[in-house]
mmCIF file of C-alpha atoms and ligand atoms in Angstrom:
data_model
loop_
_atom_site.group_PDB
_atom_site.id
_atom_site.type_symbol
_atom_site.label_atom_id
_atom_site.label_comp_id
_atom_site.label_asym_id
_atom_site.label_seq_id
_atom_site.Cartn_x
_atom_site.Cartn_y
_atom_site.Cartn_z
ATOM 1 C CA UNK H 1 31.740 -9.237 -4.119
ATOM 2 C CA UNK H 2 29.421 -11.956 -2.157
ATOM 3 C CA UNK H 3 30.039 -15.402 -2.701
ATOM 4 C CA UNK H 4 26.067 -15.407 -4.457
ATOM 5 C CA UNK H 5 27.159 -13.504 -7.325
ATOM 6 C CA UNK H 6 28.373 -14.398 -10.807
ATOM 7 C CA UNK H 7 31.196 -12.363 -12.269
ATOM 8 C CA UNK H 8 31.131 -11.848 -16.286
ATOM 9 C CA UNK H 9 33.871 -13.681 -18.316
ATOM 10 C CA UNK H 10 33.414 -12.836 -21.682
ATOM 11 C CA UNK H 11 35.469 -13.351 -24.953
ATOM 12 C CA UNK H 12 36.576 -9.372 -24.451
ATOM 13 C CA UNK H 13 36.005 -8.532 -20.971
ATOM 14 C CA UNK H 14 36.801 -4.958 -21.395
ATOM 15 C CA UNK H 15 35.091 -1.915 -22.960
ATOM 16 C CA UNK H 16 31.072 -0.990 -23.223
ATOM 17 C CA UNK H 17 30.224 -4.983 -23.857
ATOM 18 C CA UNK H 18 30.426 -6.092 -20.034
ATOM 19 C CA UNK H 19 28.957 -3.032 -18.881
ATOM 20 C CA UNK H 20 26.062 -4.071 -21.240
ATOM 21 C CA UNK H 21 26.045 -7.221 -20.730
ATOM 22 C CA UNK H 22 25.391 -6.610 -17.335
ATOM 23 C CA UNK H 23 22.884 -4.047 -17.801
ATOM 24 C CA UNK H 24 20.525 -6.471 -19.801
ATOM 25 C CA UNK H 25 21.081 -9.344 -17.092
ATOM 26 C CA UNK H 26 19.293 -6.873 -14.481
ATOM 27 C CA UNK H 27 16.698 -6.001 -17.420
ATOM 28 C CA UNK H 28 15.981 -9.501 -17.431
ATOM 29 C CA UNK H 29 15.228 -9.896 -13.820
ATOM 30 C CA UNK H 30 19.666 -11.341 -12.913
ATOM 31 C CA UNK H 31 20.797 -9.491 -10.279
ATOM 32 C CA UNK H 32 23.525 -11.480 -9.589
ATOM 33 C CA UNK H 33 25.768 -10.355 -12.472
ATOM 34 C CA UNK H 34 29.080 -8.325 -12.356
ATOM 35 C CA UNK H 35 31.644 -6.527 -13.978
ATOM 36 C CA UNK H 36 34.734 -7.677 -13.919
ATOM 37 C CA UNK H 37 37.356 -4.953 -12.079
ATOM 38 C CA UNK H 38 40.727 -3.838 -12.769
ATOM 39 C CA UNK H 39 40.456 -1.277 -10.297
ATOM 40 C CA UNK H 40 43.293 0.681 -11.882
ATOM 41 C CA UNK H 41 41.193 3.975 -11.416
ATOM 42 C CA UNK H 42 40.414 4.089 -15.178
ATOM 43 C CA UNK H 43 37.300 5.577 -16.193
ATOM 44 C CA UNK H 44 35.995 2.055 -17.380
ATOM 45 C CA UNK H 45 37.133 0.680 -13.620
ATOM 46 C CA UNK H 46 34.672 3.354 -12.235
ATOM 47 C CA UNK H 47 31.712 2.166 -15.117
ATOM 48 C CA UNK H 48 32.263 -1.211 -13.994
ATOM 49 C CA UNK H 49 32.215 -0.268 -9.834
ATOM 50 C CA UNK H 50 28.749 1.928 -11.181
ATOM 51 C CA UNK H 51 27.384 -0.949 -12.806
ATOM 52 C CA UNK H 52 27.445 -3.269 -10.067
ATOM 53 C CA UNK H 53 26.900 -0.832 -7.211
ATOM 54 C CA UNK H 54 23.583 -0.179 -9.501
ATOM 55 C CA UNK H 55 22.915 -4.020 -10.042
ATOM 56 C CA UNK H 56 23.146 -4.762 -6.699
ATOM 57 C CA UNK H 57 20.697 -1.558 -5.562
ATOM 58 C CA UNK H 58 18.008 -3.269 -8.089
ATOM 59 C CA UNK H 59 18.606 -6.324 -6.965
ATOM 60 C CA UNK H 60 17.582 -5.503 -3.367
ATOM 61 C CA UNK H 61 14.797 -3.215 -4.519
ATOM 62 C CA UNK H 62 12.992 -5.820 -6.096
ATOM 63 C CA UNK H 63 13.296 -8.364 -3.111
ATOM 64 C CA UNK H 64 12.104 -5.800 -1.131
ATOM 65 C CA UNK H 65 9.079 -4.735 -3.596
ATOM 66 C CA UNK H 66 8.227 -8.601 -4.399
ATOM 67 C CA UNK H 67 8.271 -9.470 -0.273
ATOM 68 C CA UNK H 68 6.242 -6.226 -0.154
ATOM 69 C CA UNK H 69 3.961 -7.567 -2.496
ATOM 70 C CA UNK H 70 3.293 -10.959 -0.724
ATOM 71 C CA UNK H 71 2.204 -8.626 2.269
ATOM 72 C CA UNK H 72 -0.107 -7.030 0.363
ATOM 73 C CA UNK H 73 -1.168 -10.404 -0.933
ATOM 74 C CA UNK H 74 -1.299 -11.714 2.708
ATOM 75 C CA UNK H 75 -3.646 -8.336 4.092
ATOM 76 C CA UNK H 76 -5.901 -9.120 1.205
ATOM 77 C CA UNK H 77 -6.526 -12.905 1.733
ATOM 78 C CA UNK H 78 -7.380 -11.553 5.464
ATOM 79 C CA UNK H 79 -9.864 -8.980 4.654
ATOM 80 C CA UNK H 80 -11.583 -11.634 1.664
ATOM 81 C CA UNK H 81 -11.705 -13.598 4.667
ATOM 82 C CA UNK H 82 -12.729 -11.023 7.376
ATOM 83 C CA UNK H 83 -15.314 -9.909 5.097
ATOM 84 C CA UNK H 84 -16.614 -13.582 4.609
ATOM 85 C CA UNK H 85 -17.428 -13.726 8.252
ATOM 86 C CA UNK H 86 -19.091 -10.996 8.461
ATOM 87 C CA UNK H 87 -21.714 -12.144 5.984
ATOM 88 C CA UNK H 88 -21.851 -15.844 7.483
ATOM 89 C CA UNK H 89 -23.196 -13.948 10.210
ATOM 90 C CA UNK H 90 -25.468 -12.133 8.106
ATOM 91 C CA UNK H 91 -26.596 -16.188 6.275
ATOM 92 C CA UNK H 92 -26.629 -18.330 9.091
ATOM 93 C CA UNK H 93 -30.178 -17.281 10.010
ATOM 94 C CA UNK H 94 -31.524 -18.133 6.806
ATOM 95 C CA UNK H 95 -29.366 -21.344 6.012
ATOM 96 C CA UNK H 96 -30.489 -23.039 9.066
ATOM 97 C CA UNK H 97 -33.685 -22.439 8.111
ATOM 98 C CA UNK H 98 -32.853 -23.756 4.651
ATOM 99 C CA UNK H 99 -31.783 -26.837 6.633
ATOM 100 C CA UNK H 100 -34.965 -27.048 8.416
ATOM 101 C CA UNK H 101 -37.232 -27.911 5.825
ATOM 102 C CA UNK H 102 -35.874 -30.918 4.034
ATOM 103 C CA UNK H 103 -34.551 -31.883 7.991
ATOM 104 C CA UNK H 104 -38.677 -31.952 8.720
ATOM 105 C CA UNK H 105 -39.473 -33.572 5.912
ATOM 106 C CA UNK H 106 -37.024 -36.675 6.680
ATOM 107 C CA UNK H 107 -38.289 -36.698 10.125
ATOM 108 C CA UNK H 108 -41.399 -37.016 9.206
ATOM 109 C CA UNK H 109 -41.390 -39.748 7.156
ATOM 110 C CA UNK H 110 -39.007 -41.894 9.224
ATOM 111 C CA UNK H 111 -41.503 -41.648 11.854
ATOM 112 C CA UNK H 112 -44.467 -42.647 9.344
ATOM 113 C CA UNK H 113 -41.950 -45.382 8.514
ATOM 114 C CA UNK H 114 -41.759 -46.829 11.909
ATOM 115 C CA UNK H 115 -45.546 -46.558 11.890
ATOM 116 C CA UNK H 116 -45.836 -48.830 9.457
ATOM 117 C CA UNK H 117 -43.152 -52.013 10.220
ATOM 118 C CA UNK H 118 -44.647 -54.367 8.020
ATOM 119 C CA UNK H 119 -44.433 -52.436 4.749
ATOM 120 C CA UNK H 120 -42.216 -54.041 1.908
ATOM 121 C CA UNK H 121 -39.751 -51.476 0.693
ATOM 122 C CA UNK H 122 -41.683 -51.339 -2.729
ATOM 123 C CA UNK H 123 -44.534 -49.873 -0.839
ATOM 124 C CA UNK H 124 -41.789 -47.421 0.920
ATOM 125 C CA UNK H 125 -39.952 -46.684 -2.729
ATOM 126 C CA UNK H 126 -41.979 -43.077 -2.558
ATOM 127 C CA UNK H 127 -40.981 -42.072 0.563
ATOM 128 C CA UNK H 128 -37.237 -43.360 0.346
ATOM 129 C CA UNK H 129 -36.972 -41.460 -2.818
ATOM 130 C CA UNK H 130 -38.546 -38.494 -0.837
ATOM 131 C CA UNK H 131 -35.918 -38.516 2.030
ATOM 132 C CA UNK H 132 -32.968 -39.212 -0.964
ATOM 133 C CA UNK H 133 -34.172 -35.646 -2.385
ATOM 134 C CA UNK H 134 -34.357 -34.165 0.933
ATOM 135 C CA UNK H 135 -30.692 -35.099 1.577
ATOM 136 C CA UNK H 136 -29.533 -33.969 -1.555
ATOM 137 C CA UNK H 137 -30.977 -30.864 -0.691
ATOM 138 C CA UNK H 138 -29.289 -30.424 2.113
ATOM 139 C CA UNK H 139 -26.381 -31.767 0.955
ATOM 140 C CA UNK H 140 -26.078 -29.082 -1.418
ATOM 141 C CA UNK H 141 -27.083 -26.611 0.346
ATOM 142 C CA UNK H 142 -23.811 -27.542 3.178
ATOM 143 C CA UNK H 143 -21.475 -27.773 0.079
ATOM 144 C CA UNK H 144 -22.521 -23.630 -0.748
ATOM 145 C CA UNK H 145 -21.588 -23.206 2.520
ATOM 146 C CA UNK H 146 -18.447 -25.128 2.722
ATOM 147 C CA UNK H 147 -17.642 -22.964 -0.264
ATOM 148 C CA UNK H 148 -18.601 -20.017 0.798
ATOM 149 C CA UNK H 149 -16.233 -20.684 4.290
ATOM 150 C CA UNK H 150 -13.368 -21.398 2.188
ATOM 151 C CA UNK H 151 -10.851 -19.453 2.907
ATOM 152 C CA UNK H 152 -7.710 -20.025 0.164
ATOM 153 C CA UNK H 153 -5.972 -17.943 -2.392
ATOM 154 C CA UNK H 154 -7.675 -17.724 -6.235
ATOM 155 C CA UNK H 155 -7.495 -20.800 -7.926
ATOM 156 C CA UNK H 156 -8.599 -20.466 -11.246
ATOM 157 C CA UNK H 157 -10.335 -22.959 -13.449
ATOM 158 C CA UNK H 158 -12.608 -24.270 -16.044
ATOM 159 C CA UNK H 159 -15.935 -23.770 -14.728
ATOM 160 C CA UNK H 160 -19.539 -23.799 -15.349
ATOM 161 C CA UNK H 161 -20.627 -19.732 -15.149
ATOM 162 C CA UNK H 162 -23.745 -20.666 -13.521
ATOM 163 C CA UNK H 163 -22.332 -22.563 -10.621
ATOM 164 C CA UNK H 164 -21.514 -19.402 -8.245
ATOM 165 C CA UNK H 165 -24.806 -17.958 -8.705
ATOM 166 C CA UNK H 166 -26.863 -20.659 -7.603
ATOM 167 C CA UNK H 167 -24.498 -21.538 -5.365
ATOM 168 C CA UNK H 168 -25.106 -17.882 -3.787
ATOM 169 C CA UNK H 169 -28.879 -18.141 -4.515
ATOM 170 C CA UNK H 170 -28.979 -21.090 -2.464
ATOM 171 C CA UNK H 171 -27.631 -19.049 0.484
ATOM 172 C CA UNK H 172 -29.411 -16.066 0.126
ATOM 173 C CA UNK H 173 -33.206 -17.938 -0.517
ATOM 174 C CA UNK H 174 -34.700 -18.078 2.191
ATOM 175 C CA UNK H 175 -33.696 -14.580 3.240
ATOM 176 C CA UNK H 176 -34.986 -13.086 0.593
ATOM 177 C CA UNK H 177 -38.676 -15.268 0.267
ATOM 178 C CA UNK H 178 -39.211 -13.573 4.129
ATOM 179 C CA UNK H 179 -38.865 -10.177 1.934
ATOM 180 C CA UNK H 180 -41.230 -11.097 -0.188
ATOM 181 C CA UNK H 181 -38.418 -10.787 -2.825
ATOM 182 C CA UNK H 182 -38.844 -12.607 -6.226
ATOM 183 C CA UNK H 183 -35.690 -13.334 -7.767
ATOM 184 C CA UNK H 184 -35.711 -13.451 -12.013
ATOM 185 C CA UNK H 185 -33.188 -15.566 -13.544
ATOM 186 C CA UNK H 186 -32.377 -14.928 -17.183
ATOM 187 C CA UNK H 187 -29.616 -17.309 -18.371
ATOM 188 C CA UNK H 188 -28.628 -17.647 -21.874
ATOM 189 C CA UNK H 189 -28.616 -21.471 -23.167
ATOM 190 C CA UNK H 190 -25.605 -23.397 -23.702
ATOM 191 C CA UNK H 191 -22.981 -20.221 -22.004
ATOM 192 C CA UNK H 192 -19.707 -21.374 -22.827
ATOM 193 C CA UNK H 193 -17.217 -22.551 -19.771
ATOM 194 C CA UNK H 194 -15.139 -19.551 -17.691
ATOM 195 C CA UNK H 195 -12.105 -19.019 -16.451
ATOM 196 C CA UNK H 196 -12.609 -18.318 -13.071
ATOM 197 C CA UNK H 197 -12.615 -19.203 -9.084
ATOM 198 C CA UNK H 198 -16.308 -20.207 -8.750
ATOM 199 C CA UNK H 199 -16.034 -20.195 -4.272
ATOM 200 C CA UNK H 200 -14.551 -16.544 -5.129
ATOM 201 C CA UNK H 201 -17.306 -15.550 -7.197
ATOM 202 C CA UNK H 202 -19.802 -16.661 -5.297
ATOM 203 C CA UNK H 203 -18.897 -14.767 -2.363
ATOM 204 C CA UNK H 204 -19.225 -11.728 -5.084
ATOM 205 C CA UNK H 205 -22.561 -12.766 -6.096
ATOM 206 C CA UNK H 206 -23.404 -13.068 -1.972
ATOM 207 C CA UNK H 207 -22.363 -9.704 -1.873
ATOM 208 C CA UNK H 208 -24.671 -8.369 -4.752
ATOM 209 C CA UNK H 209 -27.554 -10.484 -3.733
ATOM 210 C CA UNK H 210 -27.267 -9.522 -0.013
ATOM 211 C CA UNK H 211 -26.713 -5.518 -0.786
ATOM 212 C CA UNK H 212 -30.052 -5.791 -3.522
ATOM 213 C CA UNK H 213 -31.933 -7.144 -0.356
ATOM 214 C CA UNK H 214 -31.257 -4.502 1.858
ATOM 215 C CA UNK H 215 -32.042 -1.706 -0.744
ATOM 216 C CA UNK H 216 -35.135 -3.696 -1.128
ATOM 217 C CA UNK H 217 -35.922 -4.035 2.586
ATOM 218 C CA UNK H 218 -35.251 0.042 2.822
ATOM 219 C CA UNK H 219 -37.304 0.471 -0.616
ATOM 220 C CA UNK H 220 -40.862 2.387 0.095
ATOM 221 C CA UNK H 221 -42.091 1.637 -3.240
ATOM 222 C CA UNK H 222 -45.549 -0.493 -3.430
ATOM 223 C CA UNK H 223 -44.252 -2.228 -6.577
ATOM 224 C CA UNK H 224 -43.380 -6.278 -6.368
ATOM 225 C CA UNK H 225 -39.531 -6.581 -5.015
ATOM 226 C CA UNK H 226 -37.468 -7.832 -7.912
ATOM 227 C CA UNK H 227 -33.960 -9.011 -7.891
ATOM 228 C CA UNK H 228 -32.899 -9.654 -11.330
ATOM 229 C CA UNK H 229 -30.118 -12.058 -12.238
ATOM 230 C CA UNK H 230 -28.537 -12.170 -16.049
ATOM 231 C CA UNK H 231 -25.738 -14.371 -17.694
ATOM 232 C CA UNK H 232 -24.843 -14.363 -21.406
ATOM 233 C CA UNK H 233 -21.270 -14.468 -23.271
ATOM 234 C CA UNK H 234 -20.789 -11.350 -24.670
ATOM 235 C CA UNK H 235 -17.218 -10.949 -26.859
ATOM 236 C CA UNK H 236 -15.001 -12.807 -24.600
ATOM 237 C CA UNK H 237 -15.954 -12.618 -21.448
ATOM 238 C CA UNK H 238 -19.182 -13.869 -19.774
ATOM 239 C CA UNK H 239 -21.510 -10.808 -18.093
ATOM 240 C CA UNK H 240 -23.820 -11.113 -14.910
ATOM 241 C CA UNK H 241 -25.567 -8.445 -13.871
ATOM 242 C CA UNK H 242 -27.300 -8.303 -10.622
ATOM 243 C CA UNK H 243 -30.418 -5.652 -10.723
ATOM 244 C CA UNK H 244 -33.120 -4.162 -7.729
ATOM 245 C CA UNK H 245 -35.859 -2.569 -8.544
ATOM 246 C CA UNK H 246 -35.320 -0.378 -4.986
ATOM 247 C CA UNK H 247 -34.354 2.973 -4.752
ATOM 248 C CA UNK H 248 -30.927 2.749 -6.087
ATOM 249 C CA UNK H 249 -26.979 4.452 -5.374
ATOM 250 C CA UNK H 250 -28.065 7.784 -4.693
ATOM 251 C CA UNK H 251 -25.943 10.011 -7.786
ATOM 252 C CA UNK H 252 -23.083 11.422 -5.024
ATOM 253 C CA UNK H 253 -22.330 7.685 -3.593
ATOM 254 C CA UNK H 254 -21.632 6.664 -6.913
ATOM 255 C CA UNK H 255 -18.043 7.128 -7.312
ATOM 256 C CA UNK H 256 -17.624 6.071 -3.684
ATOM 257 C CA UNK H 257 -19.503 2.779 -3.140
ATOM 258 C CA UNK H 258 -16.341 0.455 -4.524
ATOM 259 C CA UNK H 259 -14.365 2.118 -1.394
ATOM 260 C CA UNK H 260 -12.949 0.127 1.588
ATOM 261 C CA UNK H 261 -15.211 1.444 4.130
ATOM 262 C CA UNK H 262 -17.825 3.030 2.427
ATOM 263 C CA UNK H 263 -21.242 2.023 3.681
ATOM 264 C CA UNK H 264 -24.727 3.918 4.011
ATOM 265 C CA UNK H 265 -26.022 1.683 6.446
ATOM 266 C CA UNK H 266 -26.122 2.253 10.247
ATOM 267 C CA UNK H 267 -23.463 2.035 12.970
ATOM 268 C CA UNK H 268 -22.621 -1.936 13.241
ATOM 269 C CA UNK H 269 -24.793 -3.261 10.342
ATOM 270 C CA UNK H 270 -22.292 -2.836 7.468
ATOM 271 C CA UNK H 271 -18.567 -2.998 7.254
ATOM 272 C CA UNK H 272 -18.627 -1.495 3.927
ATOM 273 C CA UNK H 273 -16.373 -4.046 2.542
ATOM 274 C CA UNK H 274 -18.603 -5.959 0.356
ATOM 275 C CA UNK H 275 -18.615 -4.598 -3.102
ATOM 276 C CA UNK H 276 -14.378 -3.582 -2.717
ATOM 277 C CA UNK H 277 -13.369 -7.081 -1.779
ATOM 278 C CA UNK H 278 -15.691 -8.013 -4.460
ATOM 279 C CA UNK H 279 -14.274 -5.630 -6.633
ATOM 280 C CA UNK H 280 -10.458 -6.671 -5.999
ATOM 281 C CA UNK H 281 -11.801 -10.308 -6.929
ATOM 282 C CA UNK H 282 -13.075 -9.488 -10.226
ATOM 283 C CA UNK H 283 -10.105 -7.558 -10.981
ATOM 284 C CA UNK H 284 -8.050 -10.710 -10.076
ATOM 285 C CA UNK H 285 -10.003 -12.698 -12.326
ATOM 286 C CA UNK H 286 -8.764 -10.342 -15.126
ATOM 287 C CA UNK H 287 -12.324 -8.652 -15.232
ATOM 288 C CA UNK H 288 -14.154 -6.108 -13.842
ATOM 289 C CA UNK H 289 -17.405 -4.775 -11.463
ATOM 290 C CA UNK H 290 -19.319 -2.150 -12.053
ATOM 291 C CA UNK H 291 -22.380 0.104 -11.049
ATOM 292 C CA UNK H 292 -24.333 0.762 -14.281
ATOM 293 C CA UNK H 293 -27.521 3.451 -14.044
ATOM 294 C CA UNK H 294 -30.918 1.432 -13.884
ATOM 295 C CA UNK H 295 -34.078 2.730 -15.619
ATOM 296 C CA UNK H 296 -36.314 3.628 -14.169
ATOM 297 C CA UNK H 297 -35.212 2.727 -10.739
ATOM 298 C CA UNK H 298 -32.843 0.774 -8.312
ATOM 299 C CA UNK H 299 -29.472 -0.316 -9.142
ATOM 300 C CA UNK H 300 -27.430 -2.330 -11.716
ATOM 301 C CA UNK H 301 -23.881 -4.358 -10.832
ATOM 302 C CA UNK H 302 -22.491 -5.941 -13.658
ATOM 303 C CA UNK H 303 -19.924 -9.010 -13.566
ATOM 304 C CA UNK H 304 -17.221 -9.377 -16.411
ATOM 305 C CA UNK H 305 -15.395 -12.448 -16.211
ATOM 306 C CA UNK H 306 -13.206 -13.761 -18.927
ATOM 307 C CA UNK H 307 -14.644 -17.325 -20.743
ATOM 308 C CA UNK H 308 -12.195 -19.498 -21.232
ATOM 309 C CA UNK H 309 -11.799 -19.715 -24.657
ATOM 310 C CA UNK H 310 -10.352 -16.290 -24.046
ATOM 311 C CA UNK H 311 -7.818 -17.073 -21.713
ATOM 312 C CA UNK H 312 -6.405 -20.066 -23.252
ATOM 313 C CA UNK H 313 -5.541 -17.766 -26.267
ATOM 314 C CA UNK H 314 -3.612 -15.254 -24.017
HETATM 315 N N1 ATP O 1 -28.185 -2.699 -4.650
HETATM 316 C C1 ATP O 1 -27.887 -1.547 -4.039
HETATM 317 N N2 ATP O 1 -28.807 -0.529 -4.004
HETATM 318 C C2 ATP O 1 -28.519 0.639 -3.397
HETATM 319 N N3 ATP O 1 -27.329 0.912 -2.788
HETATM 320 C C3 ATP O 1 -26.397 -0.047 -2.798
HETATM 321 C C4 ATP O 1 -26.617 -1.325 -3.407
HETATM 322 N N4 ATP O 1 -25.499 -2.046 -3.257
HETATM 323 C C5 ATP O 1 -24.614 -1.292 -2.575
HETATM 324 N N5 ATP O 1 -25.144 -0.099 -2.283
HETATM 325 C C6 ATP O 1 -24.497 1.011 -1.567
HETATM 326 O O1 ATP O 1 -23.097 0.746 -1.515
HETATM 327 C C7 ATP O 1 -22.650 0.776 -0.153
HETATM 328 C C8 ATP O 1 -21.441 -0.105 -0.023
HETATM 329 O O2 ATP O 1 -21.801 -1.478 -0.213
HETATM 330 P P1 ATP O 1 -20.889 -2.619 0.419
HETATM 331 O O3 ATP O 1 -21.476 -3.922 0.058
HETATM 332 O O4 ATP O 1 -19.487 -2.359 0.061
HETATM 333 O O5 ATP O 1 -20.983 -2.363 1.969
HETATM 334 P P2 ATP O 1 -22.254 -2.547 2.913
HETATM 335 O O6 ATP O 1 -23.299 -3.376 2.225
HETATM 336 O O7 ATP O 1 -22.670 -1.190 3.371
HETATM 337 O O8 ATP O 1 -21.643 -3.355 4.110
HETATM 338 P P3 ATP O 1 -21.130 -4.870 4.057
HETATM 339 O O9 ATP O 1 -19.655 -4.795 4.285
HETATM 340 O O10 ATP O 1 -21.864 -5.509 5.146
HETATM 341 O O11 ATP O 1 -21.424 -5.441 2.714
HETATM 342 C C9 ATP O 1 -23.869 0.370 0.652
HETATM 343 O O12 ATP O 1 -23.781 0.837 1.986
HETATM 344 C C10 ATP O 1 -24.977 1.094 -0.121
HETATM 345 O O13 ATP O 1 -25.006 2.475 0.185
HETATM 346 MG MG1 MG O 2 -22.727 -5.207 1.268
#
């Protein structure tokens, strides 16, 4: 016996109660418990060398299965990651051109500013306030970013449902007003809070919002492009769904499109990640993803993320 383990010393340390005793220990997650030995050949001698032998085998088993499961942990964190990048590369266009605007709008005035160097800064207070929205904007348009870079295990917390989808919207804009895509938000007033990682979800809703552009951009139809974006508490769990009015998962992709890999796009434009990282997210949250048919046309992901009220009761 290693010096790590505990032998038994109970009030009768023979018979069926040690061997018990040490079978609930490694129900309850002890490995380090043993039988006491007599090794005198009897058959409880052999019970008691069974018992321990088989203590010991579970013991390792489930240091190997929980280091296994940190590996698994580990690859995961590296694809959410690797599959981040990927779409930066797919945002940056648009979010430096996001930057642009308010950037031209400060410039602007600060030049009409030093145009005018007798002006009191009452007579400026309009165009100060003007460069203080500006920078706000752009402020919060570096802080999606900064979230969406983020690269750290799930940390759950209170938050405001809303947050990660404007906080996606605000990366996806100006991509999708050079579609000519209108995006629809329906919110329901006062949603209660969620229990949730908002920079993970947002990288879901990125995901959505990206994919419903480029079945857009391939859509045909002469109809206005519509992305579609719902909230509401339903039960306990707060719903988003994400809807395009383009031409939809064709029926035989269906079952596939939540598949590492799986992508209809051409060579190099799609890793085929997106919706199964997103997918392992929502499932980490405790909820769930899923393609839902669309009438008459396009396609229909839907969110469900537990509220908080929920969680706090589990
Ligand atoms: N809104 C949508 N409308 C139609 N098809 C969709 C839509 N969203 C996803 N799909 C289908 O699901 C497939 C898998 O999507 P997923 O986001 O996982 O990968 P991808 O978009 O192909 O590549 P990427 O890794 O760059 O996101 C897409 O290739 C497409 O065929
Ligand atoms: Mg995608």
């Amino acid at each position: 016996m290693d010096s790590s383990t505990e032998e038994l010393v109970l009030e009768s340390p023979h018979g069926l109660d040690v061997v018990t005793e040490v079978l609930i220990a490694v129900a309850s997650g002890r490995f380090d418990v043993r039988a006491p030995r007599s090794f005198d050949g009897s058959a409880m001698d052999v019970l008691a060398f069974m018992v321990n032998a088989t203590a010991e085998e579970v013991g390792l088993l489930v240091a190997t299965l929980d280091r296994e499961r940190e590996d698994l942990q580990r690859a995961r964190d590296q694809l959410v990651l690797a599959e981040k990048l990927a779409a930066l590369g797919e945002l940056s266009a648009g979010v430096a051109h996001e930057l642009n605007q308010p950037l031209t709008v400060i410039r602007m005035i600060t030049d009409l500013l030093r145009s005018k160097p007798n002006a009191t800064i009452a007579e400026c207070a309009a165009d100060l306030a003007t460069i203080a929205d500006a920078s706000r904007r752009m402020g919060r348009i570096v802080d999606s970013v900064r979230a969406f870079a983020r690269g750290r295990s799930l940390v759950v917390e209170s938050i405001d449902p809303i947050a990660p989808v404007e906080s996606a919207l605000v990366l996806v804009q100006e991509a999708n007003r050079q579609s000519g895509i209108r995006v629809d938000r329906d919110y329901q007033p006062d949603l209660p809070r969620a229990r949730a990682d908002a920079d993970r979800l947002q990288q879901v809703f990125v995901n959505l919002l990206v994919n419903a552009r480029h079945a857009l951009e391939s859509s045909t139809t002469t109809s206005e492009r519509v992305i579609h974006v719902g909230i509401a508490a339903q039960g306990e769990q707060v719903v988003y769904t994400v809807e395009d009015n383009g031409p939809g998962v064709a029926a035989e992709h269906a079952g596939r499109v939540f598949d590492p890999f799986f992508t209809t796009k051409a060579p190099g434009s799609g890793t085929g990640l997106g919706l199964s990282v997103s997918h392992g997210i929502c499932v980490d949250h405790g909820g769930s993803l899923c393609l839902e048919p669309r009438d008459p046309v396009g396609a229909r992901f839907v969110v469900r993320i537990p509220l908080e009220r929920e969680a706090k009761r589990s």
